[in-house]
Amino acid sequence: MNIKNAWIVFAVALLITLPTRIYQILFLMDQDTGFYIDGMKTTAFVSAGLAAGVLLLVLMCFLDKGKKPKYSPIRSLPAAVFGTLAGLGIILQYAVGLFTSAESENPVPSVLLALIGICAGGVILLTSYQFATGGNTLEHHPLLALLPSVWGCASLVSLFITYVAVVNVSENIYDTFAVIFLLLFLFAQAKMFARIEDEKSGKMVYVFGLPAALLLLATGIPGTVMLLFNLHSAGTFPAGLYPVNVLLALYVVLFLTGYAKLGEDKPGGELPAEEPRVGAAVSEAEDNAEDEPSDGVLKEESCLEFLAKAYHSQEQFCERMKSPFIRN
């Protein structure tokens, strides 16, 4: 099992479940209730396809034996573009929610979630800027890198609070697991940026990133279709975040693609070979000198040969002559 096969599973699962989800939205949804008129047939098919895809992706990425390279700054303009759009979408969504939360009976949780979301969007914008410039500012500010993870936790709590008050529908389950895997991916990515447990973090971004991208696309694209056609949904996920889900999924995919190129540049994640040090060169010269015969001329010749080969040196040994300035 390896990561390349996991990408194939990701593509197959998406091609199987996404068209069915769009067909449900456009042709099987009752506009009065938001439920599907075919009962549980297509819902069971989509749920089974997503569950199988997610389990296979997690298993294949977790069992992958390839050594993951240590993170170094990635320069990826596509990841920077979609990350910027996702960050701006998050900030816009929660900025609007910040002004409308005052109308609710208990505005404190909504205000806190909006503030955390705006801060998380700002960190994603900063991360996108780093992808554009090839830097890694978050390595020196690891707590700042955790803000998107905190936003994921707060969003998950908010979803649970909302879902207990409504009928349990499949859309809520899809949205919940999408947030869970996105949260885990953002946490693994934050550890990678902070250079904490490099190899383990490199594996975890695949273990959580590919399932997160699959679920984000499977929820975000149908949700965006509902927005475009002004369709009613039985789910309670914030409708304005569905387009953001699509942008975040593309951001995750492009980040994983950029990270994979680090392994291609440095096979197995190994560090480049170190330049020979002077101390090592001297030690090697001494070892070579010991292997030569005891004749002084041969020793001098072996030293000259080593210096010329190792440093392209033009140094030569000359006979010691008596100085005309020194009198006996």
PDB file of C-alpha atoms in Angstrom, residues 13 22 25 36 59 69 85 101 127 129 168 173 229 240 243 267 270 283 327:
ATOM      1  CA  ALA A  13     -14.776   7.352  -4.392  1.00  0.00           C
ATOM      2  CA  ILE A  22     -25.907  16.044  -7.154  1.00  0.00           C
ATOM      3  CA  ILE A  25     -30.183  17.468  -4.808  1.00  0.00           C
ATOM      4  CA  TYR A  36     -35.530  12.724  -0.518  1.00  0.00           C
ATOM      5  CA  LEU A  59      -5.860   2.494   6.118  1.00  0.00           C
ATOM      6  CA  PRO A  69      10.514  14.093   4.187  1.00  0.00           C
ATOM      7  CA  LEU A  85      -9.924  32.449  -1.334  1.00  0.00           C
ATOM      8  CA  SER A 101     -25.537  37.073  16.186  1.00  0.00           C
ATOM      9  CA  THR A 127      -0.191  30.429   5.342  1.00  0.00           C
ATOM     10  CA  TYR A 129       1.183  34.063   1.648  1.00  0.00           C
ATOM     11  CA  ASN A 168     -30.915  13.389  12.420  1.00  0.00           C
ATOM     12  CA  ILE A 173     -23.606  13.262   9.310  1.00  0.00           C
ATOM     13  CA  PHE A 229     -30.594  26.927  -7.517  1.00  0.00           C
ATOM     14  CA  GLY A 240     -22.433  30.104   3.200  1.00  0.00           C
ATOM     15  CA  PRO A 243     -18.396  27.115  -1.220  1.00  0.00           C
ATOM     16  CA  PRO A 267      14.059  10.465  -2.157  1.00  0.00           C
ATOM     17  CA  GLU A 270      16.809  11.883   3.362  1.00  0.00           C
ATOM     18  CA  SER A 283      41.999  12.433   9.109  1.00  0.00           C
ATOM     19  CA  ARG A 327      74.637  33.968  10.529  1.00  0.00           C
TER      20      ARG A 327
END
